[in-house]
mmCIF file of C-alpha atoms and ligand atoms in Angstrom:
data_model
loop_
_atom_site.group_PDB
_atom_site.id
_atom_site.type_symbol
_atom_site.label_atom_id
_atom_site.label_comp_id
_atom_site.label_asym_id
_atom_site.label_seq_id
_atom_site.Cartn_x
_atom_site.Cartn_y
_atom_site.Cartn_z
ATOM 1 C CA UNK P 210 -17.082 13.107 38.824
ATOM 2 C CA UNK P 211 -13.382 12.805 38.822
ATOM 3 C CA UNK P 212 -12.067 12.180 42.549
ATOM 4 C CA UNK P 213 -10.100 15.074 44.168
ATOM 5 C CA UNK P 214 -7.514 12.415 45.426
ATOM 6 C CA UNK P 215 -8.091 9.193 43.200
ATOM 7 C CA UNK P 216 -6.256 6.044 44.031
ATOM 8 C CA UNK P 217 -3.498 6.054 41.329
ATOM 9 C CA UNK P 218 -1.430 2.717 39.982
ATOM 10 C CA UNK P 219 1.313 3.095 37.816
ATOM 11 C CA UNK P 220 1.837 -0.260 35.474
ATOM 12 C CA UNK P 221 5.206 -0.797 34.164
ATOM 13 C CA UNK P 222 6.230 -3.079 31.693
ATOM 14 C CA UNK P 223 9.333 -4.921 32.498
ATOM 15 C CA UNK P 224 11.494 -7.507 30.250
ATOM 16 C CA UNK P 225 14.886 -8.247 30.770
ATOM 17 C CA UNK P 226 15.345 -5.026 33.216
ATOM 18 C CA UNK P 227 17.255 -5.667 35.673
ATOM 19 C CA UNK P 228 19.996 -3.345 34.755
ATOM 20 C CA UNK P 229 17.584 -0.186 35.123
ATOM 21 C CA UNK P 230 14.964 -1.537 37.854
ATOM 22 C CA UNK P 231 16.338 -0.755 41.205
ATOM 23 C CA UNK P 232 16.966 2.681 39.692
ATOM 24 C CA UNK P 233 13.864 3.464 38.123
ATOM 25 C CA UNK P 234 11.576 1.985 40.715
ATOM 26 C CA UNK P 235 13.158 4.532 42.792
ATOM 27 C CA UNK P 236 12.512 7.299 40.761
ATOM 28 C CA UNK P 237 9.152 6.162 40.626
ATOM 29 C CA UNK P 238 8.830 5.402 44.182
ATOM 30 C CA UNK P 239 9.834 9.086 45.081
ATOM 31 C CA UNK P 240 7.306 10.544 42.635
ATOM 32 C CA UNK P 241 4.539 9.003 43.773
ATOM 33 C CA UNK P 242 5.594 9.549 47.608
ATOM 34 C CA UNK P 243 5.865 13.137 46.526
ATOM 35 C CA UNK P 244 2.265 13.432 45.298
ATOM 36 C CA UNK P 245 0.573 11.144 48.041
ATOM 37 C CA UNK P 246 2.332 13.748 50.524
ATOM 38 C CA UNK P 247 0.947 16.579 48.483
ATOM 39 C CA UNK P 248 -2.702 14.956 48.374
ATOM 40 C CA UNK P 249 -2.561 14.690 45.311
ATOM 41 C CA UNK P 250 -3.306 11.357 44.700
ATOM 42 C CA UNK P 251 -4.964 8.878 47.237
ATOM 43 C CA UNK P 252 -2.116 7.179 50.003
ATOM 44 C CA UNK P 253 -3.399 3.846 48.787
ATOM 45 C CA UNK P 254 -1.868 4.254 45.092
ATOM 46 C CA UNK P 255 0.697 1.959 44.116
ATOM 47 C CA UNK P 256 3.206 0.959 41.256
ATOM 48 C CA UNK P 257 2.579 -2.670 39.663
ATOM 49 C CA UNK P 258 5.710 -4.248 37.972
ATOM 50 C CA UNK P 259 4.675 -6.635 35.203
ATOM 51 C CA UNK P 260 7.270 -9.370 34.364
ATOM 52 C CA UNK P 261 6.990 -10.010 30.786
ATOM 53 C CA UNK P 262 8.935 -13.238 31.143
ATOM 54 C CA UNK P 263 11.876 -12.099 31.392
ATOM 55 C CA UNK P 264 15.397 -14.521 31.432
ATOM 56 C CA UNK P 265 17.464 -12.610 33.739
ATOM 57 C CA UNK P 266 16.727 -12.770 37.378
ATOM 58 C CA UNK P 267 14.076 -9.415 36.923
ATOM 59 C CA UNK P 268 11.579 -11.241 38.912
ATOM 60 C CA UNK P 269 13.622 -12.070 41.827
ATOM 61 C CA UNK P 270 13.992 -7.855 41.967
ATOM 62 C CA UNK P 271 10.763 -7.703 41.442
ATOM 63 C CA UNK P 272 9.528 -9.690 44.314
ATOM 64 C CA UNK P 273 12.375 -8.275 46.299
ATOM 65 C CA UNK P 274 10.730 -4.638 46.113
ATOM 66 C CA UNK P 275 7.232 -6.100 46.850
ATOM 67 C CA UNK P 276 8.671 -7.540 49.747
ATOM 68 C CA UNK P 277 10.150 -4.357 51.221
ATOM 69 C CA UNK P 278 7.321 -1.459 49.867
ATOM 70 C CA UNK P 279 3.750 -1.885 50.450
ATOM 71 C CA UNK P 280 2.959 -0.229 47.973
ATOM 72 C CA UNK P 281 4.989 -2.070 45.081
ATOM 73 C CA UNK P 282 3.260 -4.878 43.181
ATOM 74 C CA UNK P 283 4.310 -7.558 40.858
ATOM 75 C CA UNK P 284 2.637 -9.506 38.542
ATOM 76 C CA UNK P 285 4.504 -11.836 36.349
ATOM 77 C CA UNK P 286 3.443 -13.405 32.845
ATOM 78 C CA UNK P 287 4.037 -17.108 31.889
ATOM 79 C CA UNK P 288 6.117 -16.149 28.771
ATOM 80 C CA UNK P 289 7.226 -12.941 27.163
ATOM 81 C CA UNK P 290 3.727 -11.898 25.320
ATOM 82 C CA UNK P 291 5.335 -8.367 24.376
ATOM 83 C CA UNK P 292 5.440 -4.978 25.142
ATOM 84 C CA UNK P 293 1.311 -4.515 24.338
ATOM 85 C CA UNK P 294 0.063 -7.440 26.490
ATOM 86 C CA UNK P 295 2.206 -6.484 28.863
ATOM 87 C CA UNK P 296 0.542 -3.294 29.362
ATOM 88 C CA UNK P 297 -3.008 -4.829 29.228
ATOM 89 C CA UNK P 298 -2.170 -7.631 32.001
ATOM 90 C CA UNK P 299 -1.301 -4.755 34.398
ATOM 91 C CA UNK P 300 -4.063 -2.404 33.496
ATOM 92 C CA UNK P 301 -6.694 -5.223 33.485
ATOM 93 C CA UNK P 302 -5.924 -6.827 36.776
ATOM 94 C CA UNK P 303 -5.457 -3.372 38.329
ATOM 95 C CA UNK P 304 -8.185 -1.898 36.872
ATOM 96 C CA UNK P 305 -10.508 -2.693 40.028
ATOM 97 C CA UNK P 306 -8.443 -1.145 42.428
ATOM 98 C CA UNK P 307 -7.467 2.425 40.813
ATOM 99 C CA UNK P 308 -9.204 5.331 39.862
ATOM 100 C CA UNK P 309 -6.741 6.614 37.032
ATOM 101 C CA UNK P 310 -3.788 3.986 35.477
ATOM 102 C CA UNK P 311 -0.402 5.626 34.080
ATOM 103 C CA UNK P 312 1.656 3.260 32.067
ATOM 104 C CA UNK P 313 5.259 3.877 31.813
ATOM 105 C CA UNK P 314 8.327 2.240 30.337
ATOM 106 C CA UNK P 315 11.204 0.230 32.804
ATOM 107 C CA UNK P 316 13.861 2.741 31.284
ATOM 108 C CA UNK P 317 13.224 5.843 32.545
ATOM 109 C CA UNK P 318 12.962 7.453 28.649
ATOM 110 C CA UNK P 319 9.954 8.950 29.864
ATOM 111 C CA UNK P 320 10.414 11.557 31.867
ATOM 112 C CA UNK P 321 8.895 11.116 35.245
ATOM 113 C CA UNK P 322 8.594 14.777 36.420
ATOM 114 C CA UNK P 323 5.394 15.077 34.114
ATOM 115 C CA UNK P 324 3.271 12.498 35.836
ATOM 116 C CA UNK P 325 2.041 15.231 38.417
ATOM 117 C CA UNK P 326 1.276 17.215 35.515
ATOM 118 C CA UNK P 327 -0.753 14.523 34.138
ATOM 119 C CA UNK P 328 -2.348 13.882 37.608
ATOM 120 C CA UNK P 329 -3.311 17.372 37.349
ATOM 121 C CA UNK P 330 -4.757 17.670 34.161
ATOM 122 C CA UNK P 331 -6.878 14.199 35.231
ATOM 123 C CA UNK P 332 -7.818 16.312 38.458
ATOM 124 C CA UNK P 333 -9.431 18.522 35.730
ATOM 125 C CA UNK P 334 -11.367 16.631 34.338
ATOM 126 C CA UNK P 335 -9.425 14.692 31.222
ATOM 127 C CA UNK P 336 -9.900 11.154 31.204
ATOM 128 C CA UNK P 337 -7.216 10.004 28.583
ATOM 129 C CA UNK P 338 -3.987 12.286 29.040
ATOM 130 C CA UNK P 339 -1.033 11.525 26.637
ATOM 131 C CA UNK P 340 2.359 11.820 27.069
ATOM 132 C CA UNK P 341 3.759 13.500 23.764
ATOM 133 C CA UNK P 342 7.726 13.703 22.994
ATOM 134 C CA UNK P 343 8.973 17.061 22.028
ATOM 135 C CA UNK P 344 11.588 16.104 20.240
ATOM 136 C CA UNK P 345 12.888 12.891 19.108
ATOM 137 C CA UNK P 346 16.849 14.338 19.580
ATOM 138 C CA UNK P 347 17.346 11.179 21.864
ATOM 139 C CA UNK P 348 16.909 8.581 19.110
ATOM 140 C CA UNK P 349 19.498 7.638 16.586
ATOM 141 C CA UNK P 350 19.318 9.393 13.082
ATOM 142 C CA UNK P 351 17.660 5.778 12.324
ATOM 143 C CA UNK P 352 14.812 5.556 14.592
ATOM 144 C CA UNK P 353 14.082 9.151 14.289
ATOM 145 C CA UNK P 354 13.250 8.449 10.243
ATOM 146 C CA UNK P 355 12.012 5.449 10.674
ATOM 147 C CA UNK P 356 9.526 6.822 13.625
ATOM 148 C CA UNK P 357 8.687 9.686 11.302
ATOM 149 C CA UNK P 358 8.111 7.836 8.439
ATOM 150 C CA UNK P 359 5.503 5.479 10.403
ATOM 151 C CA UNK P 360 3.351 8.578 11.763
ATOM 152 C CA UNK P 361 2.841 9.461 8.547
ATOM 153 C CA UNK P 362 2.118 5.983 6.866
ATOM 154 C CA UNK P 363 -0.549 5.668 9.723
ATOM 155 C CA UNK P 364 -2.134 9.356 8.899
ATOM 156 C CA UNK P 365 -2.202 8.441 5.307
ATOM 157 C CA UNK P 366 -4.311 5.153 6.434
ATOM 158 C CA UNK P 367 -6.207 7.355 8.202
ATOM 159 C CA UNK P 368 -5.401 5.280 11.744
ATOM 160 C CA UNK P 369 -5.639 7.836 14.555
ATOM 161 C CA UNK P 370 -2.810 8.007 16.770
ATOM 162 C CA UNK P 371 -1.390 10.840 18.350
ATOM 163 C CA UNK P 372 1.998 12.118 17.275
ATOM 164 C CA UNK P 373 5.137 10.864 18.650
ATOM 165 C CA UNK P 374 3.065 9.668 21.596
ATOM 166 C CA UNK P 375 4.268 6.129 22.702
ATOM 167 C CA UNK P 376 3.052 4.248 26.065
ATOM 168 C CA UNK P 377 3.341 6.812 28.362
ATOM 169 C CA UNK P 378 -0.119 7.363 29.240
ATOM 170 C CA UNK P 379 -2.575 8.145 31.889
ATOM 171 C CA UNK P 380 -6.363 6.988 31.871
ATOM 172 C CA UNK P 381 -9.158 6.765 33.901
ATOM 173 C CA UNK P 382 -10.862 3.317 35.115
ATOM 174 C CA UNK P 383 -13.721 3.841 33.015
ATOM 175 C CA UNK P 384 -11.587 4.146 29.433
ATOM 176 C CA UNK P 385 -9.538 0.576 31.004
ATOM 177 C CA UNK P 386 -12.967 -0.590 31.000
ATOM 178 C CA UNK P 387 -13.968 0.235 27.827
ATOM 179 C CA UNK P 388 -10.633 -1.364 26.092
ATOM 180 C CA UNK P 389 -11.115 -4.609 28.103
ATOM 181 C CA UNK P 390 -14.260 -4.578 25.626
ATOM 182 C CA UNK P 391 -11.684 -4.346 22.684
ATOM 183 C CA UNK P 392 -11.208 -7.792 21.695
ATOM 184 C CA UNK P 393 -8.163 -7.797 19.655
ATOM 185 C CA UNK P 394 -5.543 -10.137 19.236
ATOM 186 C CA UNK P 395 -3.867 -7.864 17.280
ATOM 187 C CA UNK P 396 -3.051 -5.203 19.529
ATOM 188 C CA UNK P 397 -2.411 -1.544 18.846
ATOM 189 C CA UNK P 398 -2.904 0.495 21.686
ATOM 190 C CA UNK P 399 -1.587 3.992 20.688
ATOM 191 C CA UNK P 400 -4.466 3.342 17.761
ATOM 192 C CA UNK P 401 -7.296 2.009 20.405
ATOM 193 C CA UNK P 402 -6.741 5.066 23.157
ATOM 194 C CA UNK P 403 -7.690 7.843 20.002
ATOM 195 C CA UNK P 404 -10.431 5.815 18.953
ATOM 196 C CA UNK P 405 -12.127 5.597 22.100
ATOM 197 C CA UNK P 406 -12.649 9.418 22.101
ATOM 198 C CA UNK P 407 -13.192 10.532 25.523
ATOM 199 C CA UNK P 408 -11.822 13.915 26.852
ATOM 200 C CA UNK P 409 -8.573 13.525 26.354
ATOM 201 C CA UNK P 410 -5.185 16.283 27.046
ATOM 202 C CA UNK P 411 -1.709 16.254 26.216
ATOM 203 C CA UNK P 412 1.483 16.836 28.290
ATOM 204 C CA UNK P 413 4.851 17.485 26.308
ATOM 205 C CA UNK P 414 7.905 16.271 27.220
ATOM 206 C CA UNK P 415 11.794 15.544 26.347
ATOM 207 C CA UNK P 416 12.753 11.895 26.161
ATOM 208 C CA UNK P 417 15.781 11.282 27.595
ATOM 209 C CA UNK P 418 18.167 8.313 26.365
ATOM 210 C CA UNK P 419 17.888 4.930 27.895
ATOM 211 C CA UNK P 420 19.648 4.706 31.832
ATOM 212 C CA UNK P 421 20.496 1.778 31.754
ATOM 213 C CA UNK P 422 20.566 -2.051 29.971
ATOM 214 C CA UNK P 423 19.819 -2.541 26.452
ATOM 215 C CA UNK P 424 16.292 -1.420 23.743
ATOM 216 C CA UNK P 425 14.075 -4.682 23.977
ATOM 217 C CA UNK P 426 12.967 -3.671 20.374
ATOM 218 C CA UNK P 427 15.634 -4.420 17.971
ATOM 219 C CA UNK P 428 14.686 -3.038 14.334
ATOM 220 C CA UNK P 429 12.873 -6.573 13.580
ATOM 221 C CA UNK P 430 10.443 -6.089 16.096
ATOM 222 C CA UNK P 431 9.953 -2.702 15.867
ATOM 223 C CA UNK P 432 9.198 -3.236 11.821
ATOM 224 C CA UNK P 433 6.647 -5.689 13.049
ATOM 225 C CA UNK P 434 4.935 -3.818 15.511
ATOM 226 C CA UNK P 435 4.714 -1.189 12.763
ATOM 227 C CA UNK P 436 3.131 -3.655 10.216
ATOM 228 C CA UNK P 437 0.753 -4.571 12.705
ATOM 229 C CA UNK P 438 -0.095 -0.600 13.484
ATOM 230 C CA UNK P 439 -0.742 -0.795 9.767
ATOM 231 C CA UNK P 440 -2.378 -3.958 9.063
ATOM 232 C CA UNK P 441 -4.489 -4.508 12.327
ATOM 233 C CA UNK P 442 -6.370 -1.056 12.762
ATOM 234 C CA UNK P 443 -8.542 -0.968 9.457
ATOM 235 C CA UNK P 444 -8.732 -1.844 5.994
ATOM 236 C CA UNK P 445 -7.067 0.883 3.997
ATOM 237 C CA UNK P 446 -4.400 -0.875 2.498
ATOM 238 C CA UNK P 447 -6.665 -3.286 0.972
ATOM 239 C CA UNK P 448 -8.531 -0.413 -0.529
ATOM 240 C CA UNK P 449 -5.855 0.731 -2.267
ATOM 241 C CA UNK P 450 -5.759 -2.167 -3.903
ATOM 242 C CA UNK P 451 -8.696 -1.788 -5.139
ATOM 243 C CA UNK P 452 -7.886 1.610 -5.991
ATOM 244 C CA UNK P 453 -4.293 0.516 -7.872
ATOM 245 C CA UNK P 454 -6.666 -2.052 -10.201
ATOM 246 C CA UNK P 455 -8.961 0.348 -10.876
ATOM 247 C CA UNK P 456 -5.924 3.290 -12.041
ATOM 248 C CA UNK P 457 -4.566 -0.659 -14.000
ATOM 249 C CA UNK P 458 -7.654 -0.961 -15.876
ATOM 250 C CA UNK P 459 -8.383 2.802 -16.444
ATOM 251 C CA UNK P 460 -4.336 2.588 -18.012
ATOM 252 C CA UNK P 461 -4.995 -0.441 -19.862
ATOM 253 C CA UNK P 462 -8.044 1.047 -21.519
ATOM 254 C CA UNK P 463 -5.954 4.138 -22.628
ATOM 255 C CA UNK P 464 -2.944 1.375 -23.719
ATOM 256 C CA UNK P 465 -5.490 -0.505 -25.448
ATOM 257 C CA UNK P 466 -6.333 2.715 -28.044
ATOM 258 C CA UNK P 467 -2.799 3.822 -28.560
ATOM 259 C CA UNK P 468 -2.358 -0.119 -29.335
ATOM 260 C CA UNK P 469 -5.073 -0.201 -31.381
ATOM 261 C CA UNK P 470 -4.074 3.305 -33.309
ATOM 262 C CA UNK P 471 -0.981 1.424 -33.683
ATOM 263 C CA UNK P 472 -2.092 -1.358 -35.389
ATOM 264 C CA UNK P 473 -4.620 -0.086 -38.063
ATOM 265 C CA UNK P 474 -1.656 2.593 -39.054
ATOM 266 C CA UNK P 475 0.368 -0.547 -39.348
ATOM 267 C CA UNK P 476 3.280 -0.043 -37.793
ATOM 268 C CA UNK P 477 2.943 -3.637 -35.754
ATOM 269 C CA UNK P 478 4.440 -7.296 -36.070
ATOM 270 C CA UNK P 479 1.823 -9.828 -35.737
ATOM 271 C CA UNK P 480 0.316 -10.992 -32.413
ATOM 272 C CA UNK P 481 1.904 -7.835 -30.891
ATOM 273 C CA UNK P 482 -1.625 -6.216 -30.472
ATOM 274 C CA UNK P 483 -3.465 -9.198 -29.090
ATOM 275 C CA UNK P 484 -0.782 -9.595 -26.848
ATOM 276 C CA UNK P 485 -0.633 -6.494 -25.261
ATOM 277 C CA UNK P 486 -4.269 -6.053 -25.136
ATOM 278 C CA UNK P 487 -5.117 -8.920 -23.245
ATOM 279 C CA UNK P 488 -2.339 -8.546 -20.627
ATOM 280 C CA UNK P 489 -2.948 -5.358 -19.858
ATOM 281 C CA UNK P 490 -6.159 -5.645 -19.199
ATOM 282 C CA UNK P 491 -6.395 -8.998 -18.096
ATOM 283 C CA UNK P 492 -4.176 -7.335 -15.341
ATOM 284 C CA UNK P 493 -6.088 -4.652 -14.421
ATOM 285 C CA UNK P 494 -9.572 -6.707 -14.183
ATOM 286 C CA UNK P 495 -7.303 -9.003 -11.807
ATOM 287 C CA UNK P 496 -6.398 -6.417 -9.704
ATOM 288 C CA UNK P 497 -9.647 -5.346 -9.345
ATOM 289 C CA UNK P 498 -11.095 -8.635 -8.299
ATOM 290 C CA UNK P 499 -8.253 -8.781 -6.088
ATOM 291 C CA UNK P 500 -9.072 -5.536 -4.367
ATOM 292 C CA UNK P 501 -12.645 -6.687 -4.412
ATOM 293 C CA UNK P 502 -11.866 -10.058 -2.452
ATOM 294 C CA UNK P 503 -9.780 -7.791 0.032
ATOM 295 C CA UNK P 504 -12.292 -6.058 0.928
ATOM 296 C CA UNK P 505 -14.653 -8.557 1.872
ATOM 297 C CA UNK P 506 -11.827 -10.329 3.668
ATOM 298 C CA UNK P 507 -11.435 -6.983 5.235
ATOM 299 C CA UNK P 508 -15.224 -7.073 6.443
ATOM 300 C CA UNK P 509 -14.704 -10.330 8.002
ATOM 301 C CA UNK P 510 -11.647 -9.138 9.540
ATOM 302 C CA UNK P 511 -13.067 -6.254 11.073
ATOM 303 C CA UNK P 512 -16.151 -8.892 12.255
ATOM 304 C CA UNK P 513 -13.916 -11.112 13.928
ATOM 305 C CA UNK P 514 -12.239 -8.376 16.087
ATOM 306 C CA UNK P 515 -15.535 -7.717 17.465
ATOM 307 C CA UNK P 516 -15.340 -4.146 18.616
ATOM 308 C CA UNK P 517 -17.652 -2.920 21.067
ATOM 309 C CA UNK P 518 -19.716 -0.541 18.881
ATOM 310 C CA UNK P 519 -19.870 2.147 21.762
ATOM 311 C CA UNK P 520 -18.270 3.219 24.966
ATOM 312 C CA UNK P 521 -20.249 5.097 27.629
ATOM 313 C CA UNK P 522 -17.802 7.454 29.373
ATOM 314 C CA UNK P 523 -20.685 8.706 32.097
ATOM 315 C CA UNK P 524 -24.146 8.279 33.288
ATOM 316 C CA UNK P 525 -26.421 10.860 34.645
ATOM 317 C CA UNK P 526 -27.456 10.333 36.981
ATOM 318 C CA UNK P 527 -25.919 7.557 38.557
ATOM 319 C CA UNK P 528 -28.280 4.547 38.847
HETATM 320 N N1 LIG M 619 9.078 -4.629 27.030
HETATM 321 C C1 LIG M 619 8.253 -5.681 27.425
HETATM 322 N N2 LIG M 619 8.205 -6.813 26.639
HETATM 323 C C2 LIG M 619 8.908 -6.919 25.467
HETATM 324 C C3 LIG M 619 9.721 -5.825 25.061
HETATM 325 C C4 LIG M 619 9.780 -4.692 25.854
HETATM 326 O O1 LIG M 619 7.599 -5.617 28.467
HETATM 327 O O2 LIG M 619 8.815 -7.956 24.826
HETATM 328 C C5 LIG M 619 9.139 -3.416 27.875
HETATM 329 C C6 LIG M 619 10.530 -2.981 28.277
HETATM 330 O O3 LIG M 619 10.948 -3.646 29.447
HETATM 331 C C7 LIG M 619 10.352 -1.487 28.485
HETATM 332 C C8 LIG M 619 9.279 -1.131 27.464
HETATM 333 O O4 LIG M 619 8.624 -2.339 27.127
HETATM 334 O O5 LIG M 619 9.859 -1.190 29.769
HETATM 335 C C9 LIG M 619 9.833 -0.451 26.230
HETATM 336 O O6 LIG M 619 10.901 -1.184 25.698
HETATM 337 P P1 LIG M 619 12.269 -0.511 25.257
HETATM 338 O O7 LIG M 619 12.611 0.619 26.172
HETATM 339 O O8 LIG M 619 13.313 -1.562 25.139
HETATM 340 O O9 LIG M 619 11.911 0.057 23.824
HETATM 341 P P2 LIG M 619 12.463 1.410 23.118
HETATM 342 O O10 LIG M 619 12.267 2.524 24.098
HETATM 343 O O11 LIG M 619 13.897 1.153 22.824
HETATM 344 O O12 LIG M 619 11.611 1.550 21.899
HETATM 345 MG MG1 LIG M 620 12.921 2.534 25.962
#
């Protein structure tokens, strides 16, 4: 049973963000004041700012506002280990002592007035509750294409994710405990969360620009945490593979009549037959045994990541 005031942490990723900090720890410091006051969630709830090695002096902020709030924590990584890990430090060393994590960007893009929504919709039951922008009207012509163009590379893989959702995301314990059982170097949450199942809800809302200091992903690292969306979550592209050598060999068949039609009407110079014969389908049988070695590197791949092969979201009754 969901708990009518569960003890609530919010995790928040923070590199380089010492522009934005003061002001969005405030924000966040007033919303969760607001809903402690309003019973909502429990009085011992509390915001956890992870360090994700940053170079300016975010820590020294950092441990400044643990200092002065009790209920501010910090937690600060040995190196910058990305956005991702980020996230999983501060769920996975908080997980013990919350009932329901939110994780939320250092920027203030997302848009803190929905987080009682979400608290509300957790209050009702949902265990994974996504935070889904309306519009993308905030992003550069750029990153609104480029964004677009991703969603629908991953729905053509078939990797679940959840449309224009990013990080902002609320989740109970028990789905934190079930993706400390993911163990994958290759992180991609906004894949993991959908495959999980669980009863899950969705709250809209507008993102506004960045407040302050500067995007910590440049176009090279967003491409790269976009290849990784694509290449870490299954094996599709090394199906098509497969699929490409098979269409190669079914062309090089039909190549290999019109070639040979060619030739016995004689309208061919010498060696032009053989030729084309055997690289056609020399390439197509290649591309097949390509596709073929992909996907048993793909079986091995998916081995190695060793996935739990089920998540138990409740027990009845309780042992
Ligand atoms: N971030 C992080 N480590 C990194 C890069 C980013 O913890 O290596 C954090 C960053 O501080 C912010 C969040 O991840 O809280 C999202 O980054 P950003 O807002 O720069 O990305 P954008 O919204 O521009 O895609
Ligand atoms: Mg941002």
């Amino acid at each position: 049973m969901t708990k009518s005031t569960p003890t609530l942490a919010i995790i928040v990723p923070c590199y380089n963000e010492s522009a934005v900090l003061p002001l969005s720890v405030k924000e966040l410091m007033h919303r969760l004041k607001a809903l402690v006051a309003g019973s909502r969630v429990a009085a011992n709830s509390f915001i956890c700012l992870v360090d994700d090695g940053s170079s300016d002096n975010t820590w020294t902020l950092i441990k400044e506002f643990a200092l002065a709030e009790p209920c501010i924590k910090g937690l600060k990584l040995s190196s910058n280990f990305g956005h991702q890990n980020a996230l999983l430090a501060g769920l996975f060393t908080q997980v013990g002592a919350a009932d329901c994590l939110l994780t939320i960007d250092a920027d203030l893009q997302d848009d803190v007035d929905v987080i009682e929504t979400m608290v509300e919709k957790y209050a009702a039951g949902a265990k994974i509750i996504y935070g889904v922008r309306k519009s993308r009207q905030s992003d550069s012509f750029w990153k609104r294409q480029s964004a677009q163009f991703f969603y629908r590379l991953l729905r053509f893989l078939k990797v679940k994710t959840v449309y224009n959702h990013a990080d902002f995301r609320l989740a109970d314990r028990t789905v934190i405990e079930g993706l400390q059982r993911f163990n994958e170097v290759n992180l991609f949450l906004r894949g993991i969360f959908p495959l999980m199942g669980y009863r899950s809800e969705v709250v809209h809302y507008s993102r506004a620009p960045r407040q302050l200091g500067e995007t910590k992903y440049p176009f090279r690292k967003m491409a790269s945490f976009a290849w990784q969306g694509v290449t870490s979550f299954n094996t599709s592209l090394l199906r098509l593979v497969t699929w490409m050598g098979i269409g190669m060999f079914i062309l090089s068949l039909l190549i290999a009549f019109w070639v040979l039609i060619a030739y016995l009407s004689g309208n061919t110079i010498a060696g032009w037959t053989s030729m084309l014969l055997i690289i056609t389908l020399f390439s197509g049988i290649n591309m097949i045994c390509l596709g073929l070695i992909g996907e048993y590197v793909g079986k091995i791949f998916l081995e190695v990541k060793q996935r739990p092969r089920f998540l138990i979201e409740e027990e009845t009754p309780k042992l």
